[in-house]
CSV table of C-alpha atoms in Angstrom, one decimal:
chain,number,residue,atom,x,y,z
A,1,UNK,CA,-53.0,123.5,-34.2
A,2,UNK,CA,-54.0,122.7,-30.6
A,3,UNK,CA,-57.5,121.6,-31.7
A,4,UNK,CA,-56.0,119.1,-34.1
A,5,UNK,CA,-53.6,117.9,-31.4
A,6,UNK,CA,-56.3,117.7,-28.7
A,7,UNK,CA,-58.9,116.0,-30.7
A,8,UNK,CA,-56.5,113.4,-32.0
A,9,UNK,CA,-55.7,112.3,-28.4
A,10,UNK,CA,-59.0,112.3,-26.5
A,11,UNK,CA,-60.0,108.8,-27.8
A,12,UNK,CA,-56.7,107.2,-26.9
A,13,UNK,CA,-56.8,108.9,-23.5
A,14,UNK,CA,-60.1,107.2,-22.6
A,15,UNK,CA,-58.3,103.9,-22.6
A,16,UNK,CA,-55.5,105.0,-20.3
A,17,UNK,CA,-57.4,105.1,-17.0
A,18,UNK,CA,-57.9,108.0,-14.7
A,19,UNK,CA,-56.4,111.0,-16.7
A,20,UNK,CA,-58.9,113.6,-17.8
A,21,UNK,CA,-58.9,115.9,-20.9
A,22,UNK,CA,-59.4,119.6,-20.1
A,23,UNK,CA,-62.5,121.4,-21.3
A,24,UNK,CA,-61.0,124.9,-20.9
A,25,UNK,CA,-60.1,126.6,-24.1
A,26,UNK,CA,-57.2,128.6,-22.8
A,27,UNK,CA,-55.5,125.5,-21.4
A,28,UNK,CA,-55.9,123.8,-24.8
A,29,UNK,CA,-54.2,126.9,-26.5
A,30,UNK,CA,-51.3,126.6,-24.1
A,31,UNK,CA,-50.8,122.9,-24.5
A,32,UNK,CA,-52.1,122.0,-21.0
A,33,UNK,CA,-54.3,119.3,-22.5
A,34,UNK,CA,-54.9,116.9,-19.6
A,35,UNK,CA,-55.2,116.5,-15.8
A,36,UNK,CA,-53.4,113.5,-14.4
A,37,UNK,CA,-56.0,113.0,-11.7
A,38,UNK,CA,-59.6,111.7,-12.1
A,39,UNK,CA,-61.2,113.5,-9.1
A,40,UNK,CA,-63.8,116.3,-9.3
A,41,UNK,CA,-62.4,119.8,-8.9
A,42,UNK,CA,-63.2,122.1,-6.0
A,43,UNK,CA,-63.3,125.1,-8.2
A,44,UNK,CA,-62.6,128.5,-6.7
A,45,UNK,CA,-60.4,131.5,-7.5
A,46,UNK,CA,-57.0,132.7,-6.4
A,47,UNK,CA,-55.6,136.2,-6.0
A,48,UNK,CA,-58.9,137.7,-4.9
A,49,UNK,CA,-56.7,139.6,-2.5
A,50,UNK,CA,-53.0,140.3,-2.6
A,51,UNK,CA,-52.5,138.4,0.6
A,52,UNK,CA,-54.0,135.3,-0.9
A,53,UNK,CA,-50.8,134.4,-2.8
A,54,UNK,CA,-47.6,134.4,-0.8
A,55,UNK,CA,-44.3,133.1,-2.0
A,56,UNK,CA,-40.9,133.0,-0.2
A,57,UNK,CA,-37.7,132.2,-2.0
A,58,UNK,CA,-35.8,129.1,-0.7
A,59,UNK,CA,-32.1,130.0,-1.3
A,60,UNK,CA,-28.9,129.7,0.6
A,61,UNK,CA,-26.9,132.9,0.1
A,62,UNK,CA,-24.4,132.6,2.8
A,63,UNK,CA,-23.3,135.5,5.1
A,64,UNK,CA,-19.8,136.8,4.8
A,65,UNK,CA,-19.0,139.7,7.1
A,66,UNK,CA,-16.2,140.9,4.7
A,67,UNK,CA,-18.1,140.2,1.5
A,68,UNK,CA,-18.1,142.6,-1.4
A,69,UNK,CA,-21.8,142.3,-2.0
A,70,UNK,CA,-24.9,143.3,0.1
A,71,UNK,CA,-27.9,141.0,0.1
A,72,UNK,CA,-31.3,142.8,0.4
A,73,UNK,CA,-34.1,140.5,1.5
A,74,UNK,CA,-37.1,142.3,0.1
A,75,UNK,CA,-40.8,141.8,0.5
A,76,UNK,CA,-42.6,143.1,-2.6
A,77,UNK,CA,-46.3,143.5,-2.9
A,78,UNK,CA,-48.2,143.6,-6.1
A,79,UNK,CA,-45.2,144.7,-8.2
A,80,UNK,CA,-42.9,142.9,-10.5
A,81,UNK,CA,-39.3,141.7,-9.8
A,82,UNK,CA,-38.3,144.1,-12.6
A,83,UNK,CA,-40.0,147.0,-10.8
A,84,UNK,CA,-37.8,146.3,-7.8
A,85,UNK,CA,-34.6,146.1,-9.9
A,86,UNK,CA,-35.4,149.4,-11.6
A,87,UNK,CA,-36.2,151.0,-8.3
A,88,UNK,CA,-32.9,149.9,-6.7
A,89,UNK,CA,-31.1,151.1,-9.8
A,90,UNK,CA,-32.7,154.5,-9.7
A,91,UNK,CA,-32.1,155.0,-6.0
A,92,UNK,CA,-28.4,154.1,-6.2
A,93,UNK,CA,-27.7,155.5,-9.7
A,94,UNK,CA,-26.4,152.0,-10.4
A,95,UNK,CA,-26.5,150.1,-13.7
A,96,UNK,CA,-29.0,147.2,-13.4
A,97,UNK,CA,-26.4,144.7,-14.5
A,98,UNK,CA,-24.8,145.1,-11.1
A,99,UNK,CA,-28.0,144.0,-9.3
A,100,UNK,CA,-28.3,140.3,-8.7
A,101,UNK,CA,-31.4,138.2,-8.3
A,102,UNK,CA,-32.1,134.4,-8.4
A,103,UNK,CA,-35.4,134.4,-10.2
A,104,UNK,CA,-38.6,136.2,-11.2
A,105,UNK,CA,-41.5,136.1,-8.7
A,106,UNK,CA,-45.2,136.5,-9.3
A,107,UNK,CA,-46.3,140.2,-9.4
A,108,UNK,CA,-49.8,139.7,-8.2
A,109,UNK,CA,-48.6,138.4,-4.9
A,110,UNK,CA,-46.7,139.1,-1.7
A,111,UNK,CA,-43.2,137.7,-2.5
A,112,UNK,CA,-40.0,137.6,-0.5
A,113,UNK,CA,-36.8,137.3,-2.5
A,114,UNK,CA,-33.2,138.2,-2.3
A,115,UNK,CA,-31.3,140.8,-4.4
A,116,UNK,CA,-27.6,141.7,-4.2
A,117,UNK,CA,-25.8,145.0,-4.8
A,118,UNK,CA,-22.1,146.0,-4.5
A,119,UNK,CA,-21.4,146.7,-0.8
A,120,UNK,CA,-20.7,150.2,0.4
A,121,UNK,CA,-20.3,151.3,4.0
A,122,UNK,CA,-22.8,154.2,3.9
A,123,UNK,CA,-25.8,152.5,2.3
A,124,UNK,CA,-29.0,153.1,4.3
A,125,UNK,CA,-31.3,150.2,3.2
A,126,UNK,CA,-34.4,152.0,4.5
A,127,UNK,CA,-34.3,154.3,1.5
A,128,UNK,CA,-35.4,151.4,-0.7
A,129,UNK,CA,-38.7,151.1,1.1
A,130,UNK,CA,-41.9,152.1,-0.7
A,131,UNK,CA,-45.0,152.0,1.5
A,132,UNK,CA,-47.3,149.2,0.5
A,133,UNK,CA,-45.0,148.0,-2.3
A,134,UNK,CA,-41.3,147.4,-1.3
A,135,UNK,CA,-39.8,146.7,2.1
A,136,UNK,CA,-36.3,145.6,3.0
A,137,UNK,CA,-36.8,143.1,5.9
A,138,UNK,CA,-33.1,142.0,6.2
A,139,UNK,CA,-29.7,142.9,4.9
A,140,UNK,CA,-26.3,141.2,5.2
A,141,UNK,CA,-23.0,140.9,3.3
A,142,UNK,CA,-22.0,138.0,1.1
A,143,UNK,CA,-19.0,137.1,-1.1
A,144,UNK,CA,-20.7,136.6,-4.5
A,145,UNK,CA,-23.3,138.4,-6.6
A,146,UNK,CA,-26.6,136.5,-6.7
A,147,UNK,CA,-27.2,135.1,-10.2
A,148,UNK,CA,-30.2,133.5,-11.9
A,149,UNK,CA,-30.9,130.0,-10.7
A,150,UNK,CA,-29.1,130.4,-7.3
A,151,UNK,CA,-32.1,129.0,-5.4
A,152,UNK,CA,-33.5,125.6,-4.6
A,153,UNK,CA,-37.1,126.4,-4.8
A,154,UNK,CA,-40.0,128.4,-3.3
A,155,UNK,CA,-42.4,128.1,-0.4
A,156,UNK,CA,-46.0,128.9,-1.2
A,157,UNK,CA,-49.0,129.8,0.9
A,158,UNK,CA,-52.1,130.2,-1.3
A,159,UNK,CA,-55.7,130.8,-0.4
A,160,UNK,CA,-58.4,129.5,-2.7
A,161,UNK,CA,-61.7,131.3,-2.3
A,162,UNK,CA,-65.3,130.7,-3.5
A,163,UNK,CA,-64.5,127.0,-3.7
A,164,UNK,CA,-66.1,123.7,-2.5
A,165,UNK,CA,-64.1,123.3,0.8
A,166,UNK,CA,-64.2,119.5,0.6
A,167,UNK,CA,-61.3,118.0,2.5
A,168,UNK,CA,-62.3,114.6,1.1
A,169,UNK,CA,-61.9,115.8,-2.5
A,170,UNK,CA,-58.5,117.4,-1.7
A,171,UNK,CA,-57.3,114.3,0.0
A,172,UNK,CA,-58.4,112.0,-2.9
A,173,UNK,CA,-56.7,114.2,-5.4
A,174,UNK,CA,-53.5,114.3,-3.4
A,175,UNK,CA,-53.5,110.5,-3.1
A,176,UNK,CA,-53.6,110.2,-6.9
A,177,UNK,CA,-50.8,112.8,-7.3
A,178,UNK,CA,-48.6,111.0,-4.9
A,179,UNK,CA,-48.9,107.9,-7.0
A,180,UNK,CA,-49.0,109.3,-10.5
A,181,UNK,CA,-46.9,112.4,-10.2
A,182,UNK,CA,-47.9,115.8,-11.5
A,183,UNK,CA,-47.2,117.1,-15.0
A,184,UNK,CA,-44.5,119.7,-14.9
A,185,UNK,CA,-46.3,122.0,-17.4
A,186,UNK,CA,-45.2,125.6,-17.8
A,187,UNK,CA,-47.9,127.7,-16.2
A,188,UNK,CA,-50.3,130.3,-17.6
A,189,UNK,CA,-48.2,133.2,-16.6
A,190,UNK,CA,-45.4,132.0,-18.8
A,191,UNK,CA,-47.6,133.0,-21.8
A,192,UNK,CA,-48.7,136.5,-20.7
A,193,UNK,CA,-51.4,137.9,-18.5
A,194,UNK,CA,-54.5,138.9,-20.5
A,195,UNK,CA,-53.6,137.9,-24.1
A,196,UNK,CA,-51.7,134.6,-23.4
A,197,UNK,CA,-50.0,134.8,-26.8
A,198,UNK,CA,-46.2,135.1,-26.1
A,199,UNK,CA,-45.6,131.6,-27.5
A,200,UNK,CA,-47.3,132.6,-30.8
A,201,UNK,CA,-45.1,135.6,-31.1
A,202,UNK,CA,-42.0,133.4,-30.6
A,203,UNK,CA,-43.3,130.9,-33.2
A,204,UNK,CA,-43.7,133.7,-35.8
A,205,UNK,CA,-40.3,135.1,-35.0
A,206,UNK,CA,-38.6,131.8,-35.5
A,207,UNK,CA,-40.4,131.0,-38.7
A,208,UNK,CA,-39.7,134.5,-40.0
A,209,UNK,CA,-43.5,135.1,-40.3
A,210,UNK,CA,-43.1,138.8,-39.6
A,211,UNK,CA,-46.5,140.0,-40.8
A,212,UNK,CA,-48.1,137.3,-38.6
A,213,UNK,CA,-45.9,138.5,-35.7
A,214,UNK,CA,-47.3,142.1,-36.1
A,215,UNK,CA,-50.9,140.7,-36.5
A,216,UNK,CA,-50.5,138.9,-33.1
A,217,UNK,CA,-48.7,141.8,-31.4
A,218,UNK,CA,-50.6,144.8,-32.7
A,219,UNK,CA,-53.9,144.0,-34.4
A,220,UNK,CA,-55.5,140.9,-32.8
A,221,UNK,CA,-58.0,141.7,-30.1
A,222,UNK,CA,-58.4,139.3,-27.1
A,223,UNK,CA,-61.5,139.2,-25.0
A,224,UNK,CA,-59.9,139.9,-21.6
A,225,UNK,CA,-58.2,143.1,-22.7
A,226,UNK,CA,-59.4,146.6,-21.6
A,227,UNK,CA,-61.9,148.4,-23.8
A,228,UNK,CA,-59.2,151.0,-24.6
A,229,UNK,CA,-56.7,148.5,-25.7
A,230,UNK,CA,-59.3,146.8,-27.9
A,231,UNK,CA,-60.2,150.2,-29.5
A,232,UNK,CA,-56.5,150.9,-30.2
A,233,UNK,CA,-56.0,147.6,-31.9
A,234,UNK,CA,-59.1,148.1,-34.0
A,235,UNK,CA,-57.9,151.6,-35.1
A,236,UNK,CA,-54.6,150.1,-36.1
A,237,UNK,CA,-56.2,147.4,-38.2
A,238,UNK,CA,-58.2,150.1,-40.0
A,239,UNK,CA,-54.9,151.8,-40.9
A,240,UNK,CA,-55.3,154.6,-38.4
A,241,UNK,CA,-51.9,154.1,-36.9
A,242,UNK,CA,-51.4,157.6,-35.5
A,243,UNK,CA,-54.7,157.5,-33.7
A,244,UNK,CA,-53.9,154.1,-32.3
A,245,UNK,CA,-50.5,155.2,-31.2
A,246,UNK,CA,-51.8,158.3,-29.4
A,247,UNK,CA,-54.5,156.3,-27.6
A,248,UNK,CA,-52.5,153.3,-26.7
A,249,UNK,CA,-52.0,153.0,-22.9
A,250,UNK,CA,-48.5,153.7,-21.7
A,251,UNK,CA,-48.2,150.3,-20.1
A,252,UNK,CA,-48.5,148.7,-23.6
A,253,UNK,CA,-45.1,150.3,-24.4
A,254,UNK,CA,-44.1,147.5,-26.8
A,255,UNK,CA,-47.1,148.2,-29.0
A,256,UNK,CA,-46.5,151.9,-28.8
A,257,UNK,CA,-42.9,151.5,-29.9
A,258,UNK,CA,-43.8,149.3,-32.8
A,259,UNK,CA,-46.6,151.7,-33.9
A,260,UNK,CA,-44.3,154.6,-33.7
A,261,UNK,CA,-41.8,152.9,-36.0
A,262,UNK,CA,-44.5,151.8,-38.4
A,263,UNK,CA,-45.6,155.4,-38.7
A,264,UNK,CA,-42.0,156.2,-39.7
A,265,UNK,CA,-42.0,153.4,-42.3
A,266,UNK,CA,-39.2,151.3,-40.8
A,267,UNK,CA,-38.9,147.8,-42.4
A,268,UNK,CA,-40.4,144.9,-40.4
A,269,UNK,CA,-37.1,143.3,-39.4
A,270,UNK,CA,-35.6,146.6,-38.2
A,271,UNK,CA,-38.8,147.2,-36.1
A,272,UNK,CA,-38.5,143.7,-34.5
A,273,UNK,CA,-34.8,144.1,-33.8
A,274,UNK,CA,-35.4,147.4,-32.1
A,275,UNK,CA,-37.4,145.5,-29.4
A,276,UNK,CA,-34.1,144.1,-28.1
A,277,UNK,CA,-32.7,140.6,-27.9
A,278,UNK,CA,-33.9,139.9,-24.4
A,279,UNK,CA,-37.5,140.5,-25.3
A,280,UNK,CA,-37.3,138.5,-28.5
A,281,UNK,CA,-35.7,135.7,-26.6
A,282,UNK,CA,-38.5,135.9,-24.0
A,283,UNK,CA,-41.0,135.2,-26.9
A,284,UNK,CA,-38.9,132.4,-28.2
A,285,UNK,CA,-38.6,130.8,-24.7
A,286,UNK,CA,-42.4,131.0,-24.5
A,287,UNK,CA,-42.7,129.0,-27.7
A,288,UNK,CA,-40.2,126.4,-26.3
A,289,UNK,CA,-42.5,126.2,-23.2
A,290,UNK,CA,-45.5,125.5,-25.4
A,291,UNK,CA,-43.7,122.8,-27.2
A,292,UNK,CA,-42.7,121.2,-23.9
A,293,UNK,CA,-46.3,121.3,-22.7
A,294,UNK,CA,-47.4,119.5,-25.8
A,295,UNK,CA,-44.8,116.8,-25.2
A,296,UNK,CA,-45.9,116.3,-21.6
A,297,UNK,CA,-49.5,116.1,-22.8
A,298,UNK,CA,-48.5,113.5,-25.4
A,299,UNK,CA,-46.8,111.5,-22.7
A,300,UNK,CA,-49.9,111.5,-20.6
A,301,UNK,CA,-52.1,110.6,-23.7
A,302,UNK,CA,-49.9,107.6,-24.3
A,303,UNK,CA,-50.3,106.4,-20.8
A,304,UNK,CA,-46.6,106.8,-20.0
A,305,UNK,CA,-45.6,107.6,-16.4
A,306,UNK,CA,-44.4,111.0,-15.3
A,307,UNK,CA,-42.4,109.8,-12.3
A,308,UNK,CA,-40.8,106.7,-13.8
A,309,UNK,CA,-38.4,106.2,-16.6
A,310,UNK,CA,-39.4,104.7,-19.9
A,311,UNK,CA,-37.4,103.6,-23.0
A,312,UNK,CA,-35.3,106.4,-24.4
A,313,UNK,CA,-35.9,108.9,-21.6
A,314,UNK,CA,-33.3,111.5,-20.8
A,315,UNK,CA,-32.6,111.8,-17.1
A,316,UNK,CA,-32.3,115.0,-15.1
A,317,UNK,CA,-31.7,114.8,-11.3
A,318,UNK,CA,-32.7,111.2,-11.4
A,319,UNK,CA,-36.1,112.0,-13.0
A,320,UNK,CA,-37.5,111.6,-16.6
A,321,UNK,CA,-36.9,114.6,-18.7
A,322,UNK,CA,-37.8,115.9,-22.1
A,323,UNK,CA,-36.0,118.5,-24.2
A,324,UNK,CA,-36.7,122.2,-24.2
A,325,UNK,CA,-36.1,122.4,-27.9
A,326,UNK,CA,-33.2,124.4,-29.4
A,327,UNK,CA,-30.9,124.2,-32.4
A,328,UNK,CA,-28.5,122.0,-30.5
A,329,UNK,CA,-31.1,119.7,-29.0
A,330,UNK,CA,-30.5,115.9,-29.1
A,331,UNK,CA,-33.7,113.9,-29.4
A,332,UNK,CA,-34.3,110.9,-27.2
A,333,UNK,CA,-34.8,107.4,-28.6
A,334,UNK,CA,-37.6,104.9,-28.1
A,335,UNK,CA,-41.1,105.9,-26.8
A,336,UNK,CA,-39.8,109.2,-25.5
A,337,UNK,CA,-38.3,110.0,-28.9
A,338,UNK,CA,-41.6,109.3,-30.7
A,339,UNK,CA,-43.3,111.9,-28.5
A,340,UNK,CA,-40.7,114.6,-29.4
A,341,UNK,CA,-40.7,113.8,-33.1
A,342,UNK,CA,-44.5,113.8,-33.2
A,343,UNK,CA,-44.6,117.3,-31.7
A,344,UNK,CA,-41.9,118.6,-34.1
A,345,UNK,CA,-43.8,117.1,-37.1
A,346,UNK,CA,-47.2,118.5,-35.9
A,347,UNK,CA,-45.7,122.0,-35.6
A,348,UNK,CA,-43.9,121.7,-39.0
A,349,UNK,CA,-40.7,122.6,-37.2
A,350,UNK,CA,-37.0,122.4,-38.0
A,351,UNK,CA,-34.6,122.8,-35.1
A,352,UNK,CA,-32.4,125.1,-37.2
A,353,UNK,CA,-34.9,127.9,-36.8
A,354,UNK,CA,-33.8,128.4,-33.2
A,355,UNK,CA,-30.6,129.9,-34.7
A,356,UNK,CA,-31.9,133.1,-36.2
A,357,UNK,CA,-28.8,135.1,-37.1
A,358,UNK,CA,-30.9,137.9,-38.6
A,359,UNK,CA,-32.4,138.7,-35.2
A,360,UNK,CA,-29.4,137.7,-33.2
A,361,UNK,CA,-31.3,134.8,-31.6
A,362,UNK,CA,-29.3,131.6,-30.8
A,363,UNK,CA,-31.3,129.3,-28.5
A,364,UNK,CA,-29.4,126.0,-27.8
A,365,UNK,CA,-32.0,124.1,-25.8
A,366,UNK,CA,-31.9,122.3,-22.5
A,367,UNK,CA,-33.8,119.6,-20.5
A,368,UNK,CA,-36.7,119.8,-18.1
A,369,UNK,CA,-38.2,117.2,-15.8
A,370,UNK,CA,-41.6,116.0,-16.8
A,371,UNK,CA,-42.7,115.5,-13.2
A,372,UNK,CA,-43.4,118.5,-11.0
A,373,UNK,CA,-41.4,118.2,-7.7
A,374,UNK,CA,-43.5,119.3,-4.8
A,375,UNK,CA,-43.0,118.6,-1.1
A,376,UNK,CA,-44.8,119.1,2.3
A,377,UNK,CA,-48.2,119.8,0.8
A,378,UNK,CA,-50.7,120.7,3.5
A,379,UNK,CA,-54.1,122.3,3.4
A,380,UNK,CA,-56.8,123.5,5.7
A,381,UNK,CA,-60.3,125.1,5.8
A,382,UNK,CA,-60.1,128.9,6.4
A,383,UNK,CA,-63.8,129.7,6.0
A,384,UNK,CA,-67.1,128.5,4.7
A,385,UNK,CA,-65.9,128.5,1.1
A,386,UNK,CA,-62.1,128.8,1.3
A,387,UNK,CA,-59.1,126.6,1.5
A,388,UNK,CA,-55.5,127.4,2.2
A,389,UNK,CA,-52.6,125.4,0.6
A,390,UNK,CA,-49.0,125.3,1.9
A,391,UNK,CA,-46.3,123.6,-0.2
A,392,UNK,CA,-42.7,123.8,-1.5
A,393,UNK,CA,-41.8,123.6,-5.2
A,394,UNK,CA,-38.5,123.0,-6.9
A,395,UNK,CA,-37.3,126.1,-8.9
A,396,UNK,CA,-38.8,126.4,-12.3
A,397,UNK,CA,-42.1,124.7,-11.2
A,398,UNK,CA,-45.4,126.6,-11.3
A,399,UNK,CA,-47.8,126.7,-8.3
A,400,UNK,CA,-50.7,127.2,-10.6
A,401,UNK,CA,-50.0,123.8,-12.3
A,402,UNK,CA,-50.2,122.0,-9.0
A,403,UNK,CA,-53.4,123.8,-8.0
A,404,UNK,CA,-55.1,123.1,-11.3
A,405,UNK,CA,-55.3,119.4,-10.4
A,406,UNK,CA,-57.3,120.3,-7.4
A,407,UNK,CA,-59.5,123.0,-8.9
A,408,UNK,CA,-60.2,121.9,-12.5
A,409,UNK,CA,-61.6,125.3,-13.5
A,410,UNK,CA,-60.4,128.7,-14.5
A,411,UNK,CA,-59.3,129.5,-11.0
A,412,UNK,CA,-56.4,131.7,-12.1
A,413,UNK,CA,-58.6,134.4,-13.7
């Protein structure tokens, strides 16, 4: 679908001015069809070293010396937020539902974020430390459990290596961003790590295309996967399910679970339901993100501003917003409405599919700003071919989306 969408808009984009179409196939697959800036990119790569990507949560969880909850300010290194939650749960023998956190942070990074647990007098916070992975750097009492969304944003410190360290290029790009805004696309990591296909899984779930769901989850081979994973998928496609199951790496636990149930001849819908509502909703949310990306790309293609309102725009926090589609979504009017309706039509979509009772999925929808909110962006040379960026992003915004305007290459791989 993305090829049809992309090709149909390149010609009209040429008349808009300085926006550029991407030539990166992965970005096209994820709906990231355009750059808003016209400058050359500096190239480069991020995450060459774990220290190259640092993020610190910006939240105000107030101290209360008599509070019923304990805040753990944790620095995690090269592990997921879920890893930390499972670790705390295991140490305390505590159901994870009692562990609070405000948001998920990058795994391939050094990240500082807050977690909350029920307060007890005899808790020794040092027992949560894992050398090189998890360290409690502060602990204090508070009155309320931390919940998702209880943060303002995140501070980033990112080193770009093997790049053209041109301060002039960076300054030119930043000038354009300050005037034009930056597309608030959902970033690459929203769609997976090596396969980048979570949105396709969500699409097949919603449309009840269960065979296509299994094709995407189990059988299809992607170029960046490990040789072992590729071999397992090939075996599965050849009907050698037991061999594929036995060889499948443990970290691909979803595929292993599905293969095991296939071997036991469970019906497709029962296999899918066994994955759990939270995982299925994760896939659906990824498809919503893809649809939003297409809407932002269409807005750019039509030459409409990201940081100023146009006819029919929804407003969120004083900024233009587009719907994250769900079964209760209201569609905007005017130019903004045409964008949404075009995406829905191109995807052959009906909003009712977001209420899938058979799988227990009810996704109402919401709004998201079309302009990425960044502040205090600074940069400096840190070597012959390296640049360091410092900036703040509003919660829900992706650092990689801001950086792609400067790099204009596959810097995230």
